[in-house]
Tab-separated table of C-alpha atoms in Angstrom:
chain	number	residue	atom	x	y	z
A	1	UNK	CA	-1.016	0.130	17.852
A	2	UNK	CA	-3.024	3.523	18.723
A	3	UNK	CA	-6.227	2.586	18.282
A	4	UNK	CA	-6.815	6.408	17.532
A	5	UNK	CA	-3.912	6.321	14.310
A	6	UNK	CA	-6.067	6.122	11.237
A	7	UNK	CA	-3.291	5.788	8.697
A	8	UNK	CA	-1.556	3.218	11.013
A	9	UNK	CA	-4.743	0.772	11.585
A	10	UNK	CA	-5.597	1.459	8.221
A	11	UNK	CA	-1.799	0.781	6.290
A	12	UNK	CA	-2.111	-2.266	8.571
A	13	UNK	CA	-5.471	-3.794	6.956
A	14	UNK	CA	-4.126	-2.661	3.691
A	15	UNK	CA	-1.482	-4.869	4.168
A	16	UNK	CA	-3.413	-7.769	5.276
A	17	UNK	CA	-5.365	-7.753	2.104
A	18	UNK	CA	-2.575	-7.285	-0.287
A	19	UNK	CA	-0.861	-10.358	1.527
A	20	UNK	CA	-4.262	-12.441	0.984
A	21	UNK	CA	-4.276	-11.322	-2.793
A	22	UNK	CA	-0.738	-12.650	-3.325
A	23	UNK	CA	-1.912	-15.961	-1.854
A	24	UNK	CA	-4.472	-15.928	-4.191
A	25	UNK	CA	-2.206	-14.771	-7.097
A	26	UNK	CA	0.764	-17.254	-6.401
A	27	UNK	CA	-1.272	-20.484	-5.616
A	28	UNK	CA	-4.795	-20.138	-8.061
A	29	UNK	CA	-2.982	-17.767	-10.721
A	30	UNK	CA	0.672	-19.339	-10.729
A	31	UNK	CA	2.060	-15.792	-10.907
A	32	UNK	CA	5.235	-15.459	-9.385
A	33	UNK	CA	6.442	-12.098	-10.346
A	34	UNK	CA	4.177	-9.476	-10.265
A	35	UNK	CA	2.212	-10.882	-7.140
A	36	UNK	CA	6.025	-9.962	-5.613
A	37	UNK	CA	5.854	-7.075	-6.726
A	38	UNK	CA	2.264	-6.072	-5.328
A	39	UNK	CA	3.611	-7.688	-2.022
A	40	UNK	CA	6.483	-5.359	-1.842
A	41	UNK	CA	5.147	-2.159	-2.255
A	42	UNK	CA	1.813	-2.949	-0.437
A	43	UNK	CA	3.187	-4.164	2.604
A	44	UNK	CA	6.008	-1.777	2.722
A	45	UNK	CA	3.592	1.182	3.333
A	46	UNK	CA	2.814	0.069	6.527
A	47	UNK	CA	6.448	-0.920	7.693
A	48	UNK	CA	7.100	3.039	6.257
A	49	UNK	CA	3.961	4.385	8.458
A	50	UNK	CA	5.276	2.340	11.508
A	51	UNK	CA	8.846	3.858	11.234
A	52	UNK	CA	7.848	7.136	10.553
A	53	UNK	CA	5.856	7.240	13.723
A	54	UNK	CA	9.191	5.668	15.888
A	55	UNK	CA	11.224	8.310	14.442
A	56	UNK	CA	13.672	10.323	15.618
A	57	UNK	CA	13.316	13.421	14.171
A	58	UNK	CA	10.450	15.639	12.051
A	59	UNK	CA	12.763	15.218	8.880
A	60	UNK	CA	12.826	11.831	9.641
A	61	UNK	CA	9.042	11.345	9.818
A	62	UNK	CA	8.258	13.026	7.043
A	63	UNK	CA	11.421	11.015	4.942
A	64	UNK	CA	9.530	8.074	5.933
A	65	UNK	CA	6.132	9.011	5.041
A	66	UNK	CA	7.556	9.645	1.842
A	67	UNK	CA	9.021	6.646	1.170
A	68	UNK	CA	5.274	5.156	2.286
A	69	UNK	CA	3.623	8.127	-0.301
A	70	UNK	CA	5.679	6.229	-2.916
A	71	UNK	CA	5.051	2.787	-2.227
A	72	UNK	CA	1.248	3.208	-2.314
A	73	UNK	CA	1.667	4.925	-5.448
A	74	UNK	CA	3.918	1.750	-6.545
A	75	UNK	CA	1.225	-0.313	-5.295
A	76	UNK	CA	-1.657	1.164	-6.918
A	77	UNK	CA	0.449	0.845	-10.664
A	78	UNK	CA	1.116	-3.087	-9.303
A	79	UNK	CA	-2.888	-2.775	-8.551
A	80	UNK	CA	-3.905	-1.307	-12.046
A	81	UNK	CA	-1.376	-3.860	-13.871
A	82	UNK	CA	-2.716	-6.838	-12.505
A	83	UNK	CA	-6.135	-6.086	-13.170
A	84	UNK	CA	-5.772	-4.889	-16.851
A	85	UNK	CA	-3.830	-8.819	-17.631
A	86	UNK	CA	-7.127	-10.193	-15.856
A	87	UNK	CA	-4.777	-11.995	-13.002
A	88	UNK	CA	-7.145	-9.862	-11.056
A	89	UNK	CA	-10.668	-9.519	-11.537
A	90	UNK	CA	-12.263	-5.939	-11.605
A	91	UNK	CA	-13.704	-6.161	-8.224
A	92	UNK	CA	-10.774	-7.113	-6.584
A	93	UNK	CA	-8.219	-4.623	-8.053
A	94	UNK	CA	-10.920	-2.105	-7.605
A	95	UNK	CA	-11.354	-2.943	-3.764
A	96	UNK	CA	-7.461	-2.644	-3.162
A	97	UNK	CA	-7.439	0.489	-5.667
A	98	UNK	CA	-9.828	2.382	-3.595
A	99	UNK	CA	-7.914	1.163	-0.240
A	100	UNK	CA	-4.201	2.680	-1.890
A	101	UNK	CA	-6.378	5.942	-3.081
A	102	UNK	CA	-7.691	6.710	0.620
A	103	UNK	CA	-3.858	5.707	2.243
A	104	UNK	CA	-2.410	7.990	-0.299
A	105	UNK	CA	-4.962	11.080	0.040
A	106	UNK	CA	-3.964	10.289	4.057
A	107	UNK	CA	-0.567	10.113	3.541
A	108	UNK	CA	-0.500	13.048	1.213
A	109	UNK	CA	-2.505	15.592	3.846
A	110	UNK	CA	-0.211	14.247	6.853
A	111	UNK	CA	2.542	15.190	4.392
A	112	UNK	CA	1.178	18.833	3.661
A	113	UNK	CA	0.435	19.679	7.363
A	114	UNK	CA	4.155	18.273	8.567
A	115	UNK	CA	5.609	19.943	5.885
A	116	UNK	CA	3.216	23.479	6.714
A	117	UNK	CA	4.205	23.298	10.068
């Protein structure tokens, strides 16, 4: 990893958490389904960053950054949903809401520049 790619070190950490919070969700929670969910979505932003940087073509990196655009938006519903049922307390939805609102204002402005350019 770049140590210089923000949204690449950052999708990573984002990832990291969201994969702790499903721990938490499945084993102290005992919810099965929409911890899946959340670990979908918020991993798959990364695995989206990390193929749109291998690809092969502009239209390809920008298809992919899409696809990660949407995920983080899937992510921050998944977020929003699991705090308003109280499976997640305020100041944990609100730590990974914050984290999905900077990836997708990052996301978004990489977006606008590629697709500027």
């Amino acid at each position: 990893m770049k140590k210089d790619n923000v949204v690449q070190i950052k999708s990573y950490v984002f990832a990291i958490k969201i994969v702790k919070n499903y721990q938490f969700l499945h084993e102290q929670k005992k919810e099965f389904v929409l911890s899946k969910q959340l670990l979908q979505s918020g991993t798959s932003i990364g695995a989206n960053i990390e193929e749109a940087i291998g690809g092969q073509s502009s239209k390809d990196f920008y298809a992919k950054l899409t696809i990660a655009y949407k995920e983080a938006r899937e992510t921050h519903y998944w977020n929003r949903l699991l705090k308003d049922t109280n499976y997640l307390s305020e100041e944990q939805a609100e730590n990974l809401l914050k984290d999905a609102d900077e990836l997708l204002r990052i996301i978004g402005s990489i977006q606008r520049t590629v697709h500027n350019s």
